[in-house]
Amino acid sequence: MIELLLLVVLGVGVAGYFLLTVPRWRLCYLSTPFFAFFKRVLPPLSPTEREAMEAGTVWWDGELFSGKPDWQALHRFPKPQLREDEAQFIAEVVDPLLARLNDFSIINQHRDLPPEVWRYLADHGFFALIIPKEYGGKGFSNFANSTIVSRIATRSLSAAVTVMVPNSLGPGELLLHYGTPQQKEYWLPRLARGEEFPCFALTGPEAGSDAGAIPDKGVLCKGMWQGEEVIGIRLSWNKRYITLAPRATVLGLAFKLYDPDHLMGDVTEYGITCALIPTTHPGVQVGHRHFPMGQVFMNGPTWGDNVFIPLEWIIGGWPYAGKGWRMLVECLSAGRGISLPALGAACGHISTRTTSAYAYVRRQFGLSIGRFEGVQEALARIAGLTYQLEATRRLTTTGLDLGERPGIVTAIAKYHMTEQARLILNDAMDIHAGRAVQLGPNNYLGYHYMGIPIAITVEGANILTRNLMIFGQGATRCHPYVYREMEAAACADAQEGLLRFDALLAQHIRFALGNVGKGLLSGLSLGKFESSPVSGPTACYYRQLTRMSRALALCTDVSMLLLGGELKRREMLSARLGDVLSHLYMASATLKYYEDEGRQSADLPYLHYALRRSLWLMGLALQGVFDNLPTVPGMLLKRIIFPFGIRYRPVRDSTVSAICRDIMQPSALRDRISALCFWQEQEQDPIGRVELAFRAMLAVQPLEKRLHDAQKQGSLPPKLPLAELIPLAQTAGLVSEAEATALREAERLRYAALQVDSFAPGELEQMGCDRARES
């Protein structure tokens, strides 16, 4: 079979060589018929899809589609680091705020952030992290913005969402990139000082992920403004799920703009436009708040009917009429890579720190539950995925801080980081068991578990992000040739389009044939002859990722050739190809993180976990592609890419055990991959209590072993509670008074860390009464 496949590849290569190297033959026998075929099967693009495709930039995702990523370029990206003023802000402003936050009281007693917290956030510039210093803002980097939101989220998701929204997709960012000088001078200082509070209204009852279908309408007309008749816009809209709307003083609004009377030119329909409207403006309505998954960040509807606004309220002024969708896509490609991935990273950091400590502190059958392999499997998944989450957060914000607007990369980050957070929280809840399900001031996981569906739902529902966007746009935008071929096919001058297409097609075919030949050689050698920028234990991963990059490029070409525009509707197939691209990106990020941290040997079990899992999932995704293409092409692709079968395997049990041995010990790495988790070194702090118990128990571990050995030898009676065993050990001279005191204190802390909240009769009901009186 392999010999026949080699002959087929050789024959195709020879024929292809002659067709490609003789321009007249190529144009006559290849380019012209294929040009007609390409135009016929070209997937139709709506105007909003085309704008989304053209918006933003192609970054590392383009390299991953190239078939041979430039790994040295990846290593040259700078390591993300906080500036001195950013680190100082976190230490001196963020952490003192977090010390006062408790999600249970916020959610169950206030149903809102307390007034003093709102004031603190406004007074200290939390709503102006991205606003430049010349306008009174902080001017922080995207990495710092992400770090601050993540750290807040480990304490309170409601507080984190309140901070993140004004600093991601909202009027502030739109003004920064597109506002007129007058708009910037007026609004940005007010937003920076907290005098104005923004929200942005895009989603409505009839338009969610398909934002281009918004029915909200603005019509150019004449009306009265400040005592004189002017040309303006008469708006009608109905929006919901608008975060911060119930508190906002200024409303960013997306709507479709029409000019039926041609007051401003020959255009009748301009398309999506964005405007900035004070919520006190006549006709603007803000409804009662929603209650998303028990979280209490402000979220609610807004509507208006025949509201007249002047033209200068269009963000960017009249030149940006009809350009709102592109504006939103470009800004969303940045915000999507910061805010929701930051929440995902926060879930990983808090779960890693608390669950690793709890798994050691909690005992069953006389052993720490972290010694049981079933618990170890879940604990290793928490730690290994958190390592990859942090790596992905860092690489994504690095790209944004380099000035990129990589829409595909940020979609990958949003989808996979929130989905991995869901896996992590499920595991953390399982390990904590009853400790996690009893809500109260001391529960540090419950509200995160309840809140993660919000991150999965907003800024593009995850199902559609995976099935439509990551590959659907990525294949066209990031492929070296497809988008330019589509432009040639759409050229108004057919002859010029054909000539451009001919040049591109020749390059594309060479690219595809190269991927066939190199892919087969790589498959036959299991990738051993692919190049790697490094030596040592990670070199094999660079080789396998290069192999998978080539596989992705080849499968993309074959799928688009066979299915054409139908591929757009084959969502399950395109989602699998998107999974390959996604795991290529996250695996790249993991390798970059390992290099940035100095290639520490302690990181290797975590890196092995993340990379083996990503390769295994890529193999599963590609198997799904082969199985769902027509039989012969699917079989040939599999024989080219995996001639000996798909040999990627899940994580080894030995790697799981190595991670758990490490994560249940104090270490620099444990601190690093849970560094965003805020906690205080005191018993009154819920996380601090379990951490103090963890450290105290580790300190007395040699003493407990001494007592256990004495029990085995018969010097002490077996199966006695520790409190009864300690005085007997003292009497037998096995422990000193100081050692006995340390054992009692560790046992006291251990017992305290296991406790859950309880409420006196009527106490919870009283909270409801107090809320009713406050409202």
PDB file of C-alpha atoms in Angstrom, residues 265-470:
ATOM      1  CA  GLY A 265     -25.448  61.418  -0.705  1.00  0.00           C
ATOM      2  CA  ASP A 266     -26.474  58.666  -3.106  1.00  0.00           C
ATOM      3  CA  VAL A 267     -26.139  55.793  -0.631  1.00  0.00           C
ATOM      4  CA  THR A 268     -29.416  54.419   0.734  1.00  0.00           C
ATOM      5  CA  GLU A 269     -28.139  51.804   3.190  1.00  0.00           C
ATOM      6  CA  TYR A 270     -24.868  52.505   5.014  1.00  0.00           C
ATOM      7  CA  GLY A 271     -24.814  49.436   7.244  1.00  0.00           C
ATOM      8  CA  ILE A 272     -23.843  49.016  10.869  1.00  0.00           C
ATOM      9  CA  THR A 273     -22.900  52.234  12.605  1.00  0.00           C
ATOM     10  CA  CYS A 274     -21.853  53.003  16.175  1.00  0.00           C
ATOM     11  CA  ALA A 275     -22.904  56.039  18.168  1.00  0.00           C
ATOM     12  CA  LEU A 276     -22.323  57.343  21.683  1.00  0.00           C
ATOM     13  CA  ILE A 277     -25.444  58.563  23.502  1.00  0.00           C
ATOM     14  CA  PRO A 278     -25.868  59.894  27.062  1.00  0.00           C
ATOM     15  CA  THR A 279     -28.405  57.747  28.896  1.00  0.00           C
ATOM     16  CA  THR A 280     -30.106  60.959  30.083  1.00  0.00           C
ATOM     17  CA  HIS A 281     -30.896  61.899  26.475  1.00  0.00           C
ATOM     18  CA  PRO A 282     -34.665  62.114  25.863  1.00  0.00           C
ATOM     19  CA  GLY A 283     -36.093  58.784  24.757  1.00  0.00           C
ATOM     20  CA  VAL A 284     -33.233  56.576  25.968  1.00  0.00           C
ATOM     21  CA  GLN A 285     -34.660  53.801  28.140  1.00  0.00           C
ATOM     22  CA  VAL A 286     -32.713  51.477  30.454  1.00  0.00           C
ATOM     23  CA  GLY A 287     -34.715  48.618  31.920  1.00  0.00           C
ATOM     24  CA  HIS A 288     -34.505  46.600  35.101  1.00  0.00           C
ATOM     25  CA  ARG A 289     -31.458  44.441  35.571  1.00  0.00           C
ATOM     26  CA  HIS A 290     -30.999  40.827  34.547  1.00  0.00           C
ATOM     27  CA  PHE A 291     -29.657  38.291  37.072  1.00  0.00           C
ATOM     28  CA  PRO A 292     -27.006  36.218  35.231  1.00  0.00           C
ATOM     29  CA  MET A 293     -26.262  32.929  37.026  1.00  0.00           C
ATOM     30  CA  GLY A 294     -26.544  34.516  40.451  1.00  0.00           C
ATOM     31  CA  GLN A 295     -23.725  36.973  39.719  1.00  0.00           C
ATOM     32  CA  VAL A 296     -24.515  40.578  40.537  1.00  0.00           C
ATOM     33  CA  PHE A 297     -22.546  42.619  38.032  1.00  0.00           C
ATOM     34  CA  MET A 298     -24.960  45.056  36.431  1.00  0.00           C
ATOM     35  CA  ASN A 299     -26.594  43.672  33.298  1.00  0.00           C
ATOM     36  CA  GLY A 300     -29.853  44.668  31.671  1.00  0.00           C
ATOM     37  CA  PRO A 301     -31.843  45.800  28.625  1.00  0.00           C
ATOM     38  CA  THR A 302     -32.024  49.164  26.889  1.00  0.00           C
ATOM     39  CA  TRP A 303     -34.382  50.430  24.209  1.00  0.00           C
ATOM     40  CA  GLY A 304     -35.549  53.551  22.473  1.00  0.00           C
ATOM     41  CA  ASP A 305     -38.170  54.546  19.908  1.00  0.00           C
ATOM     42  CA  ASN A 306     -37.669  57.395  17.432  1.00  0.00           C
ATOM     43  CA  VAL A 307     -34.859  58.980  19.445  1.00  0.00           C
ATOM     44  CA  PHE A 308     -33.239  61.864  17.556  1.00  0.00           C
ATOM     45  CA  ILE A 309     -29.466  62.341  17.850  1.00  0.00           C
ATOM     46  CA  PRO A 310     -27.066  64.649  15.982  1.00  0.00           C
ATOM     47  CA  LEU A 311     -24.618  63.223  13.420  1.00  0.00           C
ATOM     48  CA  GLU A 312     -21.597  64.147  15.528  1.00  0.00           C
ATOM     49  CA  TRP A 313     -22.562  61.446  18.024  1.00  0.00           C
ATOM     50  CA  ILE A 314     -21.464  58.792  15.513  1.00  0.00           C
ATOM     51  CA  ILE A 315     -18.184  57.408  16.877  1.00  0.00           C
ATOM     52  CA  GLY A 316     -15.558  58.798  14.535  1.00  0.00           C
ATOM     53  CA  GLY A 317     -18.027  61.263  13.051  1.00  0.00           C
ATOM     54  CA  TRP A 318     -19.773  61.023   9.686  1.00  0.00           C
ATOM     55  CA  PRO A 319     -16.764  59.424   7.872  1.00  0.00           C
ATOM     56  CA  TYR A 320     -17.358  56.310  10.016  1.00  0.00           C
ATOM     57  CA  ALA A 321     -21.039  55.938   9.130  1.00  0.00           C
ATOM     58  CA  GLY A 322     -21.546  52.324   8.031  1.00  0.00           C
ATOM     59  CA  LYS A 323     -18.129  51.218   9.300  1.00  0.00           C
ATOM     60  CA  GLY A 324     -19.325  50.071  12.701  1.00  0.00           C
ATOM     61  CA  TRP A 325     -19.062  46.346  12.065  1.00  0.00           C
ATOM     62  CA  ARG A 326     -15.405  46.547  11.132  1.00  0.00           C
ATOM     63  CA  MET A 327     -14.775  48.784  14.139  1.00  0.00           C
ATOM     64  CA  LEU A 328     -16.474  46.291  16.417  1.00  0.00           C
ATOM     65  CA  VAL A 329     -14.690  43.266  14.971  1.00  0.00           C
ATOM     66  CA  GLU A 330     -11.278  44.891  15.319  1.00  0.00           C
ATOM     67  CA  CYS A 331     -11.939  45.988  18.885  1.00  0.00           C
ATOM     68  CA  LEU A 332     -13.581  42.702  19.782  1.00  0.00           C
ATOM     69  CA  SER A 333     -10.551  40.822  18.475  1.00  0.00           C
ATOM     70  CA  ALA A 334      -8.546  42.611  21.140  1.00  0.00           C
ATOM     71  CA  GLY A 335     -11.081  42.542  23.963  1.00  0.00           C
ATOM     72  CA  ARG A 336     -11.926  38.891  23.326  1.00  0.00           C
ATOM     73  CA  GLY A 337      -8.267  38.034  23.931  1.00  0.00           C
ATOM     74  CA  ILE A 338      -8.127  39.822  27.286  1.00  0.00           C
ATOM     75  CA  SER A 339     -11.294  39.786  29.341  1.00  0.00           C
ATOM     76  CA  LEU A 340     -12.827  36.319  29.108  1.00  0.00           C
ATOM     77  CA  PRO A 341      -9.486  34.484  28.823  1.00  0.00           C
ATOM     78  CA  ALA A 342      -8.529  36.366  31.998  1.00  0.00           C
ATOM     79  CA  LEU A 343     -11.535  34.830  33.760  1.00  0.00           C
ATOM     80  CA  GLY A 344     -10.504  31.402  32.471  1.00  0.00           C
ATOM     81  CA  ALA A 345      -6.970  31.870  33.763  1.00  0.00           C
ATOM     82  CA  ALA A 346      -8.331  33.012  37.133  1.00  0.00           C
ATOM     83  CA  CYS A 347     -10.341  29.800  37.468  1.00  0.00           C
ATOM     84  CA  GLY A 348      -7.176  27.826  36.817  1.00  0.00           C
ATOM     85  CA  HIS A 349      -5.055  29.759  39.304  1.00  0.00           C
ATOM     86  CA  ILE A 350      -7.539  29.596  42.176  1.00  0.00           C
ATOM     87  CA  SER A 351      -8.339  25.926  41.500  1.00  0.00           C
ATOM     88  CA  THR A 352      -4.665  24.951  41.392  1.00  0.00           C
ATOM     89  CA  ARG A 353      -3.756  26.636  44.665  1.00  0.00           C
ATOM     90  CA  THR A 354      -6.806  25.579  46.652  1.00  0.00           C
ATOM     91  CA  THR A 355      -7.265  22.069  45.291  1.00  0.00           C
ATOM     92  CA  SER A 356      -3.614  21.086  45.632  1.00  0.00           C
ATOM     93  CA  ALA A 357      -3.729  22.222  49.279  1.00  0.00           C
ATOM     94  CA  TYR A 358      -7.121  20.640  49.984  1.00  0.00           C
ATOM     95  CA  ALA A 359      -6.125  17.315  48.404  1.00  0.00           C
ATOM     96  CA  TYR A 360      -3.282  17.123  50.927  1.00  0.00           C
ATOM     97  CA  VAL A 361      -5.284  18.377  53.918  1.00  0.00           C
ATOM     98  CA  ARG A 362      -8.367  16.214  53.385  1.00  0.00           C
ATOM     99  CA  ARG A 363      -7.982  12.623  54.577  1.00  0.00           C
ATOM    100  CA  GLN A 364      -9.929   9.455  53.958  1.00  0.00           C
ATOM    101  CA  PHE A 365      -8.985   5.931  55.048  1.00  0.00           C
ATOM    102  CA  GLY A 366      -6.086   7.473  56.949  1.00  0.00           C
ATOM    103  CA  LEU A 367      -4.493   8.976  53.815  1.00  0.00           C
ATOM    104  CA  SER A 368      -4.508  12.369  52.126  1.00  0.00           C
ATOM    105  CA  ILE A 369      -6.991  12.068  49.282  1.00  0.00           C
ATOM    106  CA  GLY A 370      -4.270  13.338  46.936  1.00  0.00           C
ATOM    107  CA  ARG A 371      -2.649   9.918  47.320  1.00  0.00           C
ATOM    108  CA  PHE A 372      -5.563   8.200  45.530  1.00  0.00           C
ATOM    109  CA  GLU A 373      -5.036   7.833  41.794  1.00  0.00           C
ATOM    110  CA  GLY A 374      -8.585   8.864  40.924  1.00  0.00           C
ATOM    111  CA  VAL A 375      -8.032  12.192  42.675  1.00  0.00           C
ATOM    112  CA  GLN A 376      -4.551  12.461  41.144  1.00  0.00           C
ATOM    113  CA  GLU A 377      -5.981  12.173  37.643  1.00  0.00           C
ATOM    114  CA  ALA A 378      -8.259  15.165  38.259  1.00  0.00           C
ATOM    115  CA  LEU A 379      -5.632  17.149  40.176  1.00  0.00           C
ATOM    116  CA  ALA A 380      -3.049  16.681  37.416  1.00  0.00           C
ATOM    117  CA  ARG A 381      -5.615  17.844  34.861  1.00  0.00           C
ATOM    118  CA  ILE A 382      -6.193  20.999  36.927  1.00  0.00           C
ATOM    119  CA  ALA A 383      -2.485  21.784  37.189  1.00  0.00           C
ATOM    120  CA  GLY A 384      -1.536  20.767  33.640  1.00  0.00           C
ATOM    121  CA  LEU A 385      -4.343  22.746  32.028  1.00  0.00           C
ATOM    122  CA  THR A 386      -3.626  25.758  34.254  1.00  0.00           C
ATOM    123  CA  TYR A 387      -0.023  25.712  33.018  1.00  0.00           C
ATOM    124  CA  GLN A 388      -1.347  25.845  29.447  1.00  0.00           C
ATOM    125  CA  LEU A 389      -3.961  28.485  30.326  1.00  0.00           C
ATOM    126  CA  GLU A 390      -1.296  30.791  31.724  1.00  0.00           C
ATOM    127  CA  ALA A 391       0.920  30.160  28.696  1.00  0.00           C
ATOM    128  CA  THR A 392      -1.931  30.992  26.307  1.00  0.00           C
ATOM    129  CA  ARG A 393      -2.861  34.126  28.268  1.00  0.00           C
ATOM    130  CA  ARG A 394       0.701  35.361  28.041  1.00  0.00           C
ATOM    131  CA  LEU A 395       1.247  34.698  24.344  1.00  0.00           C
ATOM    132  CA  THR A 396      -2.111  36.218  23.385  1.00  0.00           C
ATOM    133  CA  THR A 397      -1.529  39.438  25.325  1.00  0.00           C
ATOM    134  CA  THR A 398       2.001  39.572  23.900  1.00  0.00           C
ATOM    135  CA  GLY A 399       0.530  39.718  20.407  1.00  0.00           C
ATOM    136  CA  LEU A 400      -1.909  42.450  21.422  1.00  0.00           C
ATOM    137  CA  ASP A 401       0.878  44.467  23.041  1.00  0.00           C
ATOM    138  CA  LEU A 402       2.867  44.166  19.805  1.00  0.00           C
ATOM    139  CA  GLY A 403       0.022  46.033  18.106  1.00  0.00           C
ATOM    140  CA  GLU A 404      -1.577  42.991  16.465  1.00  0.00           C
ATOM    141  CA  ARG A 405      -5.342  42.530  16.160  1.00  0.00           C
ATOM    142  CA  PRO A 406      -5.406  38.762  15.591  1.00  0.00           C
ATOM    143  CA  GLY A 407      -9.076  37.851  15.445  1.00  0.00           C
ATOM    144  CA  ILE A 408      -8.505  34.104  15.016  1.00  0.00           C
ATOM    145  CA  VAL A 409      -5.976  33.900  17.863  1.00  0.00           C
ATOM    146  CA  THR A 410      -8.257  35.755  20.257  1.00  0.00           C
ATOM    147  CA  ALA A 411     -11.218  33.549  19.254  1.00  0.00           C
ATOM    148  CA  ILE A 412      -9.074  30.500  20.063  1.00  0.00           C
ATOM    149  CA  ALA A 413      -8.124  32.022  23.425  1.00  0.00           C
ATOM    150  CA  LYS A 414     -11.702  32.893  24.288  1.00  0.00           C
ATOM    151  CA  TYR A 415     -13.151  29.509  23.349  1.00  0.00           C
ATOM    152  CA  HIS A 416     -10.506  27.161  24.704  1.00  0.00           C
ATOM    153  CA  MET A 417      -9.577  29.085  27.831  1.00  0.00           C
ATOM    154  CA  THR A 418     -13.172  29.276  29.006  1.00  0.00           C
ATOM    155  CA  GLU A 419     -13.799  25.625  28.099  1.00  0.00           C
ATOM    156  CA  GLN A 420     -10.637  24.510  29.912  1.00  0.00           C
ATOM    157  CA  ALA A 421     -11.740  26.584  32.905  1.00  0.00           C
ATOM    158  CA  ARG A 422     -15.000  24.624  32.876  1.00  0.00           C
ATOM    159  CA  LEU A 423     -13.049  21.337  32.977  1.00  0.00           C
ATOM    160  CA  ILE A 424     -10.805  22.625  35.743  1.00  0.00           C
ATOM    161  CA  LEU A 425     -13.699  23.809  37.904  1.00  0.00           C
ATOM    162  CA  ASN A 426     -15.533  20.522  37.443  1.00  0.00           C
ATOM    163  CA  ASP A 427     -12.460  18.683  38.724  1.00  0.00           C
ATOM    164  CA  ALA A 428     -11.912  21.137  41.582  1.00  0.00           C
ATOM    165  CA  MET A 429     -15.534  20.772  42.660  1.00  0.00           C
ATOM    166  CA  ASP A 430     -15.269  16.969  42.530  1.00  0.00           C
ATOM    167  CA  ILE A 431     -12.159  16.903  44.708  1.00  0.00           C
ATOM    168  CA  HIS A 432     -13.579  19.376  47.230  1.00  0.00           C
ATOM    169  CA  ALA A 433     -16.906  17.509  47.172  1.00  0.00           C
ATOM    170  CA  GLY A 434     -19.150  18.683  50.043  1.00  0.00           C
ATOM    171  CA  ARG A 435     -16.677  21.438  50.890  1.00  0.00           C
ATOM    172  CA  ALA A 436     -17.421  22.988  47.483  1.00  0.00           C
ATOM    173  CA  VAL A 437     -21.193  22.710  47.309  1.00  0.00           C
ATOM    174  CA  GLN A 438     -22.060  24.368  50.625  1.00  0.00           C
ATOM    175  CA  LEU A 439     -22.247  28.073  49.830  1.00  0.00           C
ATOM    176  CA  GLY A 440     -21.175  30.644  52.383  1.00  0.00           C
ATOM    177  CA  PRO A 441     -18.457  33.198  53.123  1.00  0.00           C
ATOM    178  CA  ASN A 442     -15.841  30.432  53.299  1.00  0.00           C
ATOM    179  CA  ASN A 443     -16.643  28.823  49.943  1.00  0.00           C
ATOM    180  CA  TYR A 444     -13.966  29.939  47.485  1.00  0.00           C
ATOM    181  CA  LEU A 445     -15.103  27.832  44.479  1.00  0.00           C
ATOM    182  CA  GLY A 446     -18.906  27.760  44.363  1.00  0.00           C
ATOM    183  CA  TYR A 447     -19.546  31.115  42.725  1.00  0.00           C
ATOM    184  CA  HIS A 448     -16.787  30.555  40.163  1.00  0.00           C
ATOM    185  CA  TYR A 449     -18.471  27.277  39.226  1.00  0.00           C
ATOM    186  CA  MET A 450     -21.804  29.071  38.860  1.00  0.00           C
ATOM    187  CA  GLY A 451     -20.276  31.925  36.893  1.00  0.00           C
ATOM    188  CA  ILE A 452     -18.196  30.111  34.267  1.00  0.00           C
ATOM    189  CA  PRO A 453     -21.224  29.599  31.916  1.00  0.00           C
ATOM    190  CA  ILE A 454     -21.331  33.389  31.576  1.00  0.00           C
ATOM    191  CA  ALA A 455     -17.803  33.485  30.167  1.00  0.00           C
ATOM    192  CA  ILE A 456     -18.685  30.604  27.844  1.00  0.00           C
ATOM    193  CA  THR A 457     -21.794  32.390  26.547  1.00  0.00           C
ATOM    194  CA  VAL A 458     -20.818  36.029  26.028  1.00  0.00           C
ATOM    195  CA  GLU A 459     -18.668  37.726  23.355  1.00  0.00           C
ATOM    196  CA  GLY A 460     -19.644  34.990  20.905  1.00  0.00           C
ATOM    197  CA  ALA A 461     -21.271  31.778  22.112  1.00  0.00           C
ATOM    198  CA  ASN A 462     -18.652  29.043  22.335  1.00  0.00           C
ATOM    199  CA  ILE A 463     -20.471  26.602  20.069  1.00  0.00           C
ATOM    200  CA  LEU A 464     -20.520  29.074  17.205  1.00  0.00           C
ATOM    201  CA  THR A 465     -17.014  30.332  17.957  1.00  0.00           C
ATOM    202  CA  ARG A 466     -15.704  26.785  17.521  1.00  0.00           C
ATOM    203  CA  ASN A 467     -17.937  25.625  14.677  1.00  0.00           C
ATOM    204  CA  LEU A 468     -18.030  28.747  12.532  1.00  0.00           C
ATOM    205  CA  MET A 469     -15.318  31.208  13.390  1.00  0.00           C
ATOM    206  CA  ILE A 470     -11.981  29.623  14.299  1.00  0.00           C
TER     207      ILE A 470
END
